[in-house]
Amino acid sequence: MNALTGTGTLVRFMLRRDRLRLSVWVLALVGMVAASVPALDDMFTTDAERQSRAALMETPTGIVFGGPGYGLEDYQLGPMLVNELTMTVLIALAVLNVLHVVRHTRAEEENGRAELLRAAPVGPGAQPAAALATAALVDLLIGVSTSVSLIFFGLPTADSLAYGVGLGLAGIVFAAITAVCTQIFEHGRTAAGTAFLVVGVLFMARVVGDIARTGGNALSWLSPFAWVQQARPFDALEWWPLALYPVAAVVLFVLAHVLAGRRDLGAGLIAARPGPSGAGPLLRGILALHLRQQRGMVFAWSAGVFVLTFAFGSLAPEVESMVETNPDLAAFLGDDTEDLVGGFLGTIGLYALMGTGALSALSVLRARSEESAGRAELVLATAVGRVRWLGSALIVAVLATVLTTALGGLGLGLGTAVTLEDGAWIGRMTGATLAGLPAALVFGALVALLFGTAPRLVPLVWVWLGYSVFMTMLGALLGVPEAVMDASAFEILPAPPGEEAEAVPFLLYLAVVLLAGAAGLAGFGRRDLATD
Amino acid sequence: MSTPMTEQNAVDVRGVDKNFGRSRALDGLDLTVHTGQVAGFLGPNGSGKSTTIRILLGLLRADAGRVSLLGGDPWREAVQLHKRLAYVPGDVSLWPNLSGGQAIDLLGRLRGGLERDRVRAFTERFELDPGKKARTYSKGNRQKVALVAALASRAELLILDEPTSGLDPLMEAVFTECVLEAKAEGRTVLLSSHILSEVEKLCDTVTIIRQGRTVEEGTLDELRHLTRSSVRATVDGDPHGLEGVAGVHDLVVDGDRVTLEADHEHLDGIVRHLSSLGVRSLVSNPPSLEQLFMRHYGDARAEAENGKGGEAA
C-alpha cells in the first residue's frame, strides 16, 4: 500500500456523492458562457457600438472586471468574450474549487468520516489526491465544453481551445491552493476562509498590476487570474503563459503532500491549546454562545472586506489620472472626475454587498449546522425556547452583516479619502454602501425562512445568490430583459453615489427581510428538530 | 401492563404514534415513569427509544396519543418544563472550540442555575479534565461532560439516553453510584440503556419496546413472573417422568441430571415432582433481564426472518 492507494475508488465515490452538485456547476458555467456568445453578438452589432464598449473596458472598473485590455483596438466577438466574461468565470471557478476541495478533505476529517476511510486500505494521500483529481476533472470538463461551444459559434479553433483549457487549468490551480490551506488549518471553515482570502489577494494583485500598466506589470503576472488573458486568445495567441498553470499546480500539490506528511489525521499544523476550565462571565446565555461561535468568521470577513475595499478605494487617483491623461476616455465618460470616482466606488460597493450577502447567509446557516450536529438538541433541552435560540442566531447574523457592510463602505471611503486627501468620501461611501444593506440581509432572511419551514431547500439560497451576482455583473451587458434582471437581489435598490438613494424602497425591502425572518422563526417553532 | 394516569407520574406516554415520512418510528407506544423512581427503557437499535425521548423533550411532536411530562405538555410548555429536567443525549456533540468546563457551565446557566461546587465535585468524580477543548475529547469524555452538567443540576427529572455507552467500567461504577444518589435525593430518572446489568442494578421499573411498540412494562419482579425460571437438579430416580408435568418446558435429561424451564405458576408442582424422585442438588435461577430482552428481541428476529415482521423498526 502506498500513499495513494484507493484514490481511484475515492474519485468514483466523490463523483457519485456530488453528481447533482457538480452537474449544476458545470451546466451553469458552460451554459452561461455559451449563452453569452450569441447575446453579445446581438447586443453589439455595429463597429461603433463595439468600440464604445471597448472604451468602457479601459476604465478602472472595466479593468477590475475585464482584464489587462488586450484586443480592445478591434473589439470583435472573441476579444469581447475574453474581456467581459473571464473574471466572472474565474471567480466562479475559484468558489467551486475551494468548496469542493475543503468538502472532501478537511471537512471529512472534521466530522470523523475520514477516519472510517483511512482505517480501510486507503493511503494517507488518497483523499486529497482524489479531491484534486475530481476538481481537475470538473475544471477540464468546464474548460473543454467552453472551447467546444465557442468553436460551435464559429470562433477560431486554436484560440477557443487555448481560452477554454486556460480557464480549466486556472480552476485546478485554485484547487491546489485550497489543498495547501486544508493542510494548515484544523477546521474546514478556516481552511476555506483562508483559501478565499488567498484567491482575493491574487485577484487584487492582477487588478493593481493591470491598472498600473496596460497589459499588466510584474504584479499581474504573479496571479493565476492573469495568465489565461496573458495568453492573448483571439488577439495574438501565445500558448506558453498557460504552462504556468500546471507548474503552479504541481508545486502546490507537492507542498500540500509534504505538509500532509507532517501532521496527524484531524490535526492542524498548529496544535490545539488547552482552554479555560470554566466559562467566563461573558458566556452567559444563548446570544453569547452564538456570538462566540461566529466571532472568528465575523472578524475574518470584516478584515477581508475592509482590506479589499480600502485597496479599491485607494485606486481613486488612478481613476482620476486615467481620465485626465486619456482624452478619448474623458470624451466618452465626461470629465467630471468626482462622478467618475463615485461611479467606480459605487460599483465596488455593490460587489462588497454581494460578499456581505454571502456572509449573512453563511451566518444563519450556522444554525443549521448546530442542528444537524446535535448541539441544538443539547441546548433546546435546557430552558431555552426555539424562538429565542434561532432569534439570537438571527441577531448575530444581522450584526455581522451590518458590521461588514459598514466596514466595506468605510474601507472604500477611507482609501479614497487618504489618496485624494478629501475626508468627505468617508461619510459619503459609508452611507452609500449602507443604503444597500437590505440586499445583503435578504439572503440571511431567506436562509432563516427556509431553515424554519423547509430546511432541505436551503441550498436554493445559493442558487439565487449566484443568479443575482450574475445578473448584476453581466445582465445589462447581455441584454437580459428587465423583468429577468429585477429578480436579482441587487437590482431592487438604486446604487449610490452614482444613483440617488430612496427611502421608500429601502424601507419596503427591509420590511420583506423582517417578514421572512419572522416567518422562519415561526416555522422553526413548529417543526420537528432534525439530527443526522 | 398499563398504569392509570396520575399526578404522581413524572412521565406518562399513552398510545403515541410518530411517523417520519413513510416509515413509522413509534406505533402506539406507552411509557410510564413514577416520580422518585428509576425507570429503565430498553429496546434494540432503531426501536424508537431516542425518538420517544425527543418527543418527551418537545424536540419532536407526536402524531397521535397523549404525552405528559412533569404534569405538562412537553411540546407547548417546553421551556418551563426544561427548567425542571436535565438531559444527556446518546451521542453528545459539543462545541469544538469550547472547553469541557465551559460547556458544562454554559449548559448549567442555560438551564437556569449553576452550582460551581457541585460541578467541581462531579467533574472530579468522573475524572474529567475540564480544560481541554471539546474537539480533543473522546466519545466517553464528551459523555462525561453532558453527565456532569446533568447530574450537577438540581433538576427533578434526569433523562439519560444510553449515558454509559462510551464509559469505561470504572466510570460506569461511578455513574451507578451517582444515579442511586440522585434517587436517594428524590429525583426521578429515565434511563435508556443497552447494558442490562446496569438496568437490573438501578431500575425500579422496566419498559421494553420493539418496533415503536411497548412489549413489556412493569417492575422487574412483575416481568420475571411472566416468564420462566431455569431449574437444574440431580435426582436419584428416573427423571423422564417430568415430561408430562404441567409447566415444564425444554426438558433435557442427561443420566441423573436434568435441566428444564419452569412456568412460575407451576413451580410448586414441579418441585414436588422432583422431590418425589429424591433430590441430591437443586438450583433455580430467575430469568435475567437478558433472557427477557432476548425473548422479545429474538421473537422480532424470528418474525422478521419469516417475513411477518416486515414493518420498519
mmCIF file of N, CA and C in Angstrom, chain B residues 38-142:
data_model
loop_
_atom_site.group_PDB
_atom_site.id
_atom_site.type_symbol
_atom_site.label_atom_id
_atom_site.label_comp_id
_atom_site.label_asym_id
_atom_site.label_seq_id
_atom_site.Cartn_x
_atom_site.Cartn_y
_atom_site.Cartn_z
ATOM 1 N N VAL B 38 -36.441 5.067 39.417
ATOM 2 C CA VAL B 38 -35.547 4.957 38.268
ATOM 3 C C VAL B 38 -36.200 3.993 37.284
ATOM 4 N N ALA B 39 -36.468 4.486 36.079
ATOM 5 C CA ALA B 39 -37.154 3.665 35.088
ATOM 6 C C ALA B 39 -36.183 3.285 33.969
ATOM 7 N N GLY B 40 -36.107 2.001 33.675
ATOM 8 C CA GLY B 40 -35.262 1.529 32.572
ATOM 9 C C GLY B 40 -36.058 1.512 31.289
ATOM 10 N N PHE B 41 -35.381 1.854 30.194
ATOM 11 C CA PHE B 41 -36.056 1.943 28.900
ATOM 12 C C PHE B 41 -35.201 1.144 27.932
ATOM 13 N N LEU B 42 -35.725 -0.016 27.527
ATOM 14 C CA LEU B 42 -34.913 -0.952 26.755
ATOM 15 C C LEU B 42 -35.509 -1.206 25.382
ATOM 16 N N GLY B 43 -34.648 -1.493 24.460
ATOM 17 C CA GLY B 43 -35.120 -1.869 23.134
ATOM 18 C C GLY B 43 -33.942 -2.002 22.213
ATOM 19 N N PRO B 44 -34.080 -2.835 21.165
ATOM 20 C CA PRO B 44 -32.971 -2.971 20.206
ATOM 21 C C PRO B 44 -32.722 -1.660 19.462
ATOM 22 N N ASN B 45 -31.613 -1.599 18.741
ATOM 23 C CA ASN B 45 -31.293 -0.412 17.954
ATOM 24 C C ASN B 45 -32.435 -0.078 17.010
ATOM 25 N N GLY B 46 -32.776 1.187 16.924
ATOM 26 C CA GLY B 46 -33.787 1.607 15.965
ATOM 27 C C GLY B 46 -35.198 1.278 16.396
ATOM 28 N N SER B 47 -35.393 0.929 17.674
ATOM 29 C CA SER B 47 -36.743 0.549 18.093
ATOM 30 C C SER B 47 -37.568 1.767 18.480
ATOM 31 N N GLY B 48 -36.930 2.938 18.608
ATOM 32 C CA GLY B 48 -37.698 4.157 18.883
ATOM 33 C C GLY B 48 -37.415 4.784 20.236
ATOM 34 N N LYS B 49 -36.346 4.332 20.921
ATOM 35 C CA LYS B 49 -36.056 4.897 22.251
ATOM 36 C C LYS B 49 -35.730 6.386 22.151
ATOM 37 N N SER B 50 -34.789 6.715 21.266
ATOM 38 C CA SER B 50 -34.379 8.124 21.165
ATOM 39 C C SER B 50 -35.512 8.992 20.638
ATOM 40 N N THR B 51 -36.314 8.455 19.732
ATOM 41 C CA THR B 51 -37.464 9.203 19.226
ATOM 42 C C THR B 51 -38.419 9.531 20.375
ATOM 43 N N THR B 52 -38.680 8.526 21.237
ATOM 44 C CA THR B 52 -39.555 8.758 22.383
ATOM 45 C C THR B 52 -38.995 9.861 23.273
ATOM 46 N N ILE B 53 -37.689 9.776 23.533
ATOM 47 C CA ILE B 53 -37.067 10.773 24.414
ATOM 48 C C ILE B 53 -37.157 12.159 23.777
ATOM 49 N N ARG B 54 -36.950 12.251 22.465
ATOM 50 C CA ARG B 54 -37.038 13.559 21.808
ATOM 51 C C ARG B 54 -38.469 14.101 21.858
ATOM 52 N N ILE B 55 -39.450 13.217 21.831
ATOM 53 C CA ILE B 55 -40.833 13.699 21.991
ATOM 54 C C ILE B 55 -41.036 14.220 23.413
ATOM 55 N N LEU B 56 -40.463 13.498 24.392
ATOM 56 C CA LEU B 56 -40.572 13.946 25.784
ATOM 57 C C LEU B 56 -39.916 15.298 25.994
ATOM 58 N N LEU B 57 -38.911 15.599 25.179
ATOM 59 C CA LEU B 57 -38.206 16.871 25.314
ATOM 60 C C LEU B 57 -38.833 17.970 24.456
ATOM 61 N N GLY B 58 -39.887 17.640 23.729
ATOM 62 C CA GLY B 58 -40.519 18.647 22.877
ATOM 63 C C GLY B 58 -39.692 18.975 21.656
ATOM 64 N N LEU B 59 -38.748 18.116 21.299
ATOM 65 C CA LEU B 59 -37.950 18.367 20.095
ATOM 66 C C LEU B 59 -38.672 17.821 18.874
ATOM 67 N N LEU B 60 -39.502 16.794 19.099
ATOM 68 C CA LEU B 60 -40.353 16.249 18.041
ATOM 69 C C LEU B 60 -41.783 16.310 18.559
ATOM 70 N N ARG B 61 -42.726 16.386 17.633
ATOM 71 C CA ARG B 61 -44.129 16.409 18.035
ATOM 72 C C ARG B 61 -44.766 15.060 17.726
ATOM 73 N N ALA B 62 -45.487 14.497 18.704
ATOM 74 C CA ALA B 62 -46.153 13.217 18.497
ATOM 75 C C ALA B 62 -47.283 13.395 17.487
ATOM 76 N N ASP B 63 -47.461 12.393 16.598
ATOM 77 C CA ASP B 63 -48.542 12.481 15.616
ATOM 78 C C ASP B 63 -49.881 12.127 16.253
ATOM 79 N N ALA B 64 -49.852 11.230 17.250
ATOM 80 C CA ALA B 64 -51.088 10.853 17.930
ATOM 81 C C ALA B 64 -50.737 10.376 19.318
ATOM 82 N N GLY B 65 -51.730 10.346 20.208
ATOM 83 C CA GLY B 65 -51.514 9.852 21.553
ATOM 84 C C GLY B 65 -51.349 10.978 22.557
ATOM 85 N N ARG B 66 -51.162 10.596 23.826
ATOM 86 C CA ARG B 66 -51.048 11.587 24.883
ATOM 87 C C ARG B 66 -49.657 11.544 25.484
ATOM 88 N N VAL B 67 -49.062 12.694 25.684
ATOM 89 C CA VAL B 67 -47.743 12.774 26.314
ATOM 90 C C VAL B 67 -47.830 13.754 27.464
ATOM 91 N N SER B 68 -47.445 13.291 28.642
ATOM 92 C CA SER B 68 -47.397 14.205 29.775
ATOM 93 C C SER B 68 -46.037 14.063 30.450
ATOM 94 N N LEU B 69 -45.409 15.214 30.691
ATOM 95 C CA LEU B 69 -44.087 15.222 31.310
ATOM 96 C C LEU B 69 -44.158 16.176 32.490
ATOM 97 N N LEU B 70 -43.868 15.686 33.690
ATOM 98 C CA LEU B 70 -43.936 16.509 34.910
ATOM 99 C C LEU B 70 -45.261 17.277 34.957
ATOM 100 N N GLY B 71 -46.316 16.591 34.503
ATOM 101 C CA GLY B 71 -47.648 17.180 34.555
ATOM 102 C C GLY B 71 -47.937 18.190 33.456
ATOM 103 N N GLY B 72 -47.022 18.389 32.525
ATOM 104 C CA GLY B 72 -47.243 19.376 31.469
ATOM 105 C C GLY B 72 -47.142 18.760 30.086
ATOM 106 N N ASP B 73 -47.362 19.594 29.072
ATOM 107 C CA ASP B 73 -47.263 19.160 27.681
ATOM 108 C C ASP B 73 -45.878 19.540 27.158
ATOM 109 N N PRO B 74 -45.041 18.557 26.866
ATOM 110 C CA PRO B 74 -43.656 18.884 26.512
ATOM 111 C C PRO B 74 -43.532 19.695 25.227
ATOM 112 N N TRP B 75 -44.513 19.635 24.354
ATOM 113 C CA TRP B 75 -44.408 20.408 23.113
ATOM 114 C C TRP B 75 -44.721 21.880 23.366
ATOM 115 N N ARG B 76 -45.799 22.125 24.122
ATOM 116 C CA ARG B 76 -46.220 23.514 24.305
ATOM 117 C C ARG B 76 -45.514 24.226 25.462
ATOM 118 N N GLU B 77 -45.112 23.459 26.474
ATOM 119 C CA GLU B 77 -44.524 24.113 27.652
ATOM 120 C C GLU B 77 -43.055 23.755 27.800
ATOM 121 N N ALA B 78 -42.378 23.569 26.663
ATOM 122 C CA ALA B 78 -41.010 23.047 26.695
ATOM 123 C C ALA B 78 -40.112 23.821 27.659
ATOM 124 N N VAL B 79 -40.087 25.137 27.508
ATOM 125 C CA VAL B 79 -39.110 25.911 28.275
ATOM 126 C C VAL B 79 -39.360 25.794 29.777
ATOM 127 N N GLN B 80 -40.640 25.908 30.195
ATOM 128 C CA GLN B 80 -40.959 25.797 31.623
ATOM 129 C C GLN B 80 -40.543 24.431 32.156
ATOM 130 N N LEU B 81 -40.859 23.379 31.393
ATOM 131 C CA LEU B 81 -40.569 22.022 31.860
ATOM 132 C C LEU B 81 -39.060 21.756 31.882
ATOM 133 N N HIS B 82 -38.358 22.335 30.900
ATOM 134 C CA HIS B 82 -36.917 22.063 30.810
ATOM 135 C C HIS B 82 -36.138 22.628 31.992
ATOM 136 N N LYS B 83 -36.743 23.610 32.694
ATOM 137 C CA LYS B 83 -36.073 24.121 33.882
ATOM 138 C C LYS B 83 -36.019 23.058 34.965
ATOM 139 N N ARG B 84 -36.912 22.076 34.842
ATOM 140 C CA ARG B 84 -37.014 21.059 35.902
ATOM 141 C C ARG B 84 -36.366 19.740 35.505
ATOM 142 N N LEU B 85 -35.751 19.680 34.318
ATOM 143 C CA LEU B 85 -35.134 18.414 33.925
ATOM 144 C C LEU B 85 -33.736 18.646 33.360
ATOM 145 N N ALA B 86 -32.989 17.560 33.292
ATOM 146 C CA ALA B 86 -31.676 17.603 32.651
ATOM 147 C C ALA B 86 -31.569 16.396 31.731
ATOM 148 N N TYR B 87 -30.871 16.585 30.617
ATOM 149 C CA TYR B 87 -30.868 15.576 29.547
ATOM 150 C C TYR B 87 -29.442 15.252 29.136
ATOM 151 N N VAL B 88 -29.189 13.973 28.956
ATOM 152 C CA VAL B 88 -27.901 13.541 28.383
ATOM 153 C C VAL B 88 -28.207 12.778 27.096
ATOM 154 N N PRO B 89 -27.853 13.344 25.930
ATOM 155 C CA PRO B 89 -28.144 12.657 24.671
ATOM 156 C C PRO B 89 -27.262 11.425 24.486
ATOM 157 N N GLY B 90 -27.714 10.532 23.610
ATOM 158 C CA GLY B 90 -26.947 9.313 23.359
ATOM 159 C C GLY B 90 -25.642 9.607 22.663
ATOM 160 N N ASP B 91 -25.670 10.586 21.786
ATOM 161 C CA ASP B 91 -24.466 10.933 21.035
ATOM 162 C C ASP B 91 -24.192 12.405 21.337
ATOM 163 N N VAL B 92 -23.288 12.655 22.276
ATOM 164 C CA VAL B 92 -23.077 14.023 22.730
ATOM 165 C C VAL B 92 -22.179 14.759 21.743
ATOM 166 N N SER B 93 -22.682 15.861 21.216
ATOM 167 C CA SER B 93 -21.887 16.683 20.309
ATOM 168 C C SER B 93 -21.683 18.035 20.990
ATOM 169 N N LEU B 94 -20.422 18.450 21.119
ATOM 170 C CA LEU B 94 -20.122 19.702 21.830
ATOM 171 C C LEU B 94 -19.528 20.716 20.865
ATOM 172 N N TRP B 95 -19.385 21.946 21.329
ATOM 173 C CA TRP B 95 -18.787 22.999 20.515
ATOM 174 C C TRP B 95 -17.281 22.800 20.490
ATOM 175 N N PRO B 96 -16.709 22.532 19.309
ATOM 176 C CA PRO B 96 -15.303 22.120 19.262
ATOM 177 C C PRO B 96 -14.349 23.147 19.877
ATOM 178 N N ASN B 97 -14.721 24.424 19.832
ATOM 179 C CA ASN B 97 -13.781 25.442 20.306
ATOM 180 C C ASN B 97 -14.012 25.821 21.766
ATOM 181 N N LEU B 98 -14.993 25.205 22.416
ATOM 182 C CA LEU B 98 -15.170 25.459 23.857
ATOM 183 C C LEU B 98 -14.533 24.306 24.629
ATOM 184 N N SER B 99 -14.013 24.600 25.810
ATOM 185 C CA SER B 99 -13.501 23.523 26.655
ATOM 186 C C SER B 99 -14.683 22.824 27.315
ATOM 187 N N GLY B 100 -14.421 21.614 27.830
ATOM 188 C CA GLY B 100 -15.484 20.871 28.507
ATOM 189 C C GLY B 100 -16.067 21.669 29.660
ATOM 190 N N GLY B 101 -15.186 22.338 30.418
ATOM 191 C CA GLY B 101 -15.646 23.127 31.562
ATOM 192 C C GLY B 101 -16.558 24.260 31.128
ATOM 193 N N GLN B 102 -16.201 24.889 30.014
ATOM 194 C CA GLN B 102 -17.049 25.977 29.509
ATOM 195 C C GLN B 102 -18.419 25.455 29.097
ATOM 196 N N ALA B 103 -18.423 24.284 28.441
ATOM 197 C CA ALA B 103 -19.696 23.713 28.000
ATOM 198 C C ALA B 103 -20.565 23.371 29.206
ATOM 199 N N ILE B 104 -19.958 22.804 30.256
ATOM 200 C CA ILE B 104 -20.725 22.442 31.459
ATOM 201 C C ILE B 104 -21.336 23.692 32.093
ATOM 202 N N ASP B 105 -20.521 24.739 32.242
ATOM 203 C CA ASP B 105 -21.026 25.970 32.860
ATOM 204 C C ASP B 105 -22.129 26.592 32.016
ATOM 205 N N LEU B 106 -21.900 26.592 30.701
ATOM 206 C CA LEU B 106 -22.889 27.185 29.813
ATOM 207 C C LEU B 106 -24.226 26.452 29.918
ATOM 208 N N LEU B 107 -24.166 25.098 29.869
ATOM 209 C CA LEU B 107 -25.407 24.327 29.936
ATOM 210 C C LEU B 107 -26.111 24.580 31.269
ATOM 211 N N GLY B 108 -25.331 24.686 32.340
ATOM 212 C CA GLY B 108 -25.920 24.978 33.649
ATOM 213 C C GLY B 108 -26.626 26.317 33.645
ATOM 214 N N ARG B 109 -25.961 27.322 33.094
ATOM 215 C CA ARG B 109 -26.563 28.660 33.065
ATOM 216 C C ARG B 109 -27.800 28.688 32.191
ATOM 217 N N LEU B 110 -27.753 27.974 31.054
ATOM 218 C CA LEU B 110 -28.919 27.962 30.173
ATOM 219 C C LEU B 110 -30.099 27.277 30.856
ATOM 220 N N ARG B 111 -29.797 26.340 31.736
ATOM 221 C CA ARG B 111 -30.869 25.636 32.433
ATOM 222 C C ARG B 111 -31.430 26.522 33.538
ATOM 223 N N GLY B 112 -30.672 27.526 33.945
ATOM 224 C CA GLY B 112 -31.222 28.477 34.903
ATOM 225 C C GLY B 112 -30.504 28.496 36.237
ATOM 226 N N GLY B 113 -29.451 27.734 36.405
ATOM 227 C CA GLY B 113 -28.737 27.796 37.679
ATOM 228 C C GLY B 113 -27.477 26.967 37.607
ATOM 229 N N LEU B 114 -26.400 27.542 38.128
ATOM 230 C CA LEU B 114 -25.138 26.825 38.064
ATOM 231 C C LEU B 114 -24.559 26.780 39.470
ATOM 232 N N GLU B 115 -24.310 25.563 39.977
ATOM 233 C CA GLU B 115 -23.685 25.447 41.292
ATOM 234 C C GLU B 115 -22.271 24.944 41.094
ATOM 235 N N ARG B 116 -21.333 25.873 41.176
ATOM 236 C CA ARG B 116 -19.931 25.574 40.891
ATOM 237 C C ARG B 116 -19.394 24.426 41.742
ATOM 238 N N ASP B 117 -19.817 24.368 43.036
ATOM 239 C CA ASP B 117 -19.296 23.326 43.917
ATOM 240 C C ASP B 117 -19.711 21.943 43.438
ATOM 241 N N ARG B 118 -20.990 21.847 43.082
ATOM 242 C CA ARG B 118 -21.466 20.549 42.590
ATOM 243 C C ARG B 118 -20.768 20.179 41.297
ATOM 244 N N VAL B 119 -20.604 21.153 40.403
ATOM 245 C CA VAL B 119 -19.916 20.880 39.135
ATOM 246 C C VAL B 119 -18.520 20.351 39.432
ATOM 247 N N ARG B 120 -17.817 21.035 40.355
ATOM 248 C CA ARG B 120 -16.445 20.620 40.659
ATOM 249 C C ARG B 120 -16.442 19.192 41.214
ATOM 250 N N ALA B 121 -17.394 18.905 42.109
ATOM 251 C CA ALA B 121 -17.439 17.578 42.726
ATOM 252 C C ALA B 121 -17.646 16.485 41.679
ATOM 253 N N PHE B 122 -18.631 16.707 40.778
ATOM 254 C CA PHE B 122 -18.895 15.667 39.773
ATOM 255 C C PHE B 122 -17.768 15.580 38.746
ATOM 256 N N THR B 123 -17.148 16.720 38.420
ATOM 257 C CA THR B 123 -16.026 16.698 37.489
ATOM 258 C C THR B 123 -14.910 15.819 38.057
ATOM 259 N N GLU B 124 -14.677 15.953 39.367
ATOM 260 C CA GLU B 124 -13.625 15.146 39.988
ATOM 261 C C GLU B 124 -14.009 13.674 40.034
ATOM 262 N N ARG B 125 -15.263 13.409 40.367
ATOM 263 C CA ARG B 125 -15.671 12.001 40.452
ATOM 264 C C ARG B 125 -15.549 11.295 39.110
ATOM 265 N N PHE B 126 -15.860 12.014 38.031
ATOM 266 C CA PHE B 126 -15.768 11.384 36.710
ATOM 267 C C PHE B 126 -14.376 11.544 36.095
ATOM 268 N N GLU B 127 -13.446 12.105 36.868
ATOM 269 C CA GLU B 127 -12.060 12.276 36.418
ATOM 270 C C GLU B 127 -12.008 12.942 35.051
ATOM 271 N N LEU B 128 -12.795 14.009 34.893
ATOM 272 C CA LEU B 128 -12.836 14.737 33.635
ATOM 273 C C LEU B 128 -11.858 15.906 33.703
ATOM 274 N N ASP B 129 -11.074 16.104 32.644
ATOM 275 C CA ASP B 129 -10.208 17.286 32.562
ATOM 276 C C ASP B 129 -11.002 18.399 31.888
ATOM 277 N N PRO B 130 -11.497 19.387 32.649
ATOM 278 C CA PRO B 130 -12.403 20.378 32.065
ATOM 279 C C PRO B 130 -11.678 21.413 31.216
ATOM 280 N N GLY B 131 -10.352 21.377 31.199
ATOM 281 C CA GLY B 131 -9.606 22.417 30.481
ATOM 282 C C GLY B 131 -9.313 22.069 29.040
ATOM 283 N N LYS B 132 -9.749 20.885 28.591
ATOM 284 C CA LYS B 132 -9.443 20.515 27.205
ATOM 285 C C LYS B 132 -10.522 21.007 26.275
ATOM 286 N N LYS B 133 -10.132 21.384 25.065
ATOM 287 C CA LYS B 133 -11.109 21.768 24.049
ATOM 288 C C LYS B 133 -11.922 20.530 23.658
ATOM 289 N N ALA B 134 -13.197 20.755 23.411
ATOM 290 C CA ALA B 134 -14.098 19.627 23.181
ATOM 291 C C ALA B 134 -13.684 18.793 21.978
ATOM 292 N N ARG B 135 -13.019 19.398 20.989
ATOM 293 C CA ARG B 135 -12.677 18.606 19.816
ATOM 294 C C ARG B 135 -11.617 17.569 20.115
ATOM 295 N N THR B 136 -10.912 17.719 21.254
ATOM 296 C CA THR B 136 -9.903 16.714 21.599
ATOM 297 C C THR B 136 -10.473 15.622 22.490
ATOM 298 N N TYR B 137 -11.746 15.719 22.864
ATOM 299 C CA TYR B 137 -12.346 14.705 23.728
ATOM 300 C C TYR B 137 -12.739 13.461 22.946
ATOM 301 N N SER B 138 -12.613 12.304 23.632
ATOM 302 C CA SER B 138 -13.161 11.069 23.077
ATOM 303 C C SER B 138 -14.668 11.063 23.324
ATOM 304 N N LYS B 139 -15.328 10.043 22.757
ATOM 305 C CA LYS B 139 -16.781 9.918 22.968
ATOM 306 C C LYS B 139 -17.104 9.834 24.452
ATOM 307 N N GLY B 140 -16.314 9.036 25.179
ATOM 308 C CA GLY B 140 -16.552 8.879 26.608
ATOM 309 C C GLY B 140 -16.429 10.195 27.346
ATOM 310 N N ASN B 141 -15.432 10.996 26.968
ATOM 311 C CA ASN B 141 -15.237 12.274 27.648
ATOM 312 C C ASN B 141 -16.341 13.263 27.313
ATOM 313 N N ARG B 142 -16.828 13.221 26.081
ATOM 314 C CA ARG B 142 -17.956 14.108 25.733
ATOM 315 C C ARG B 142 -19.180 13.718 26.555
#
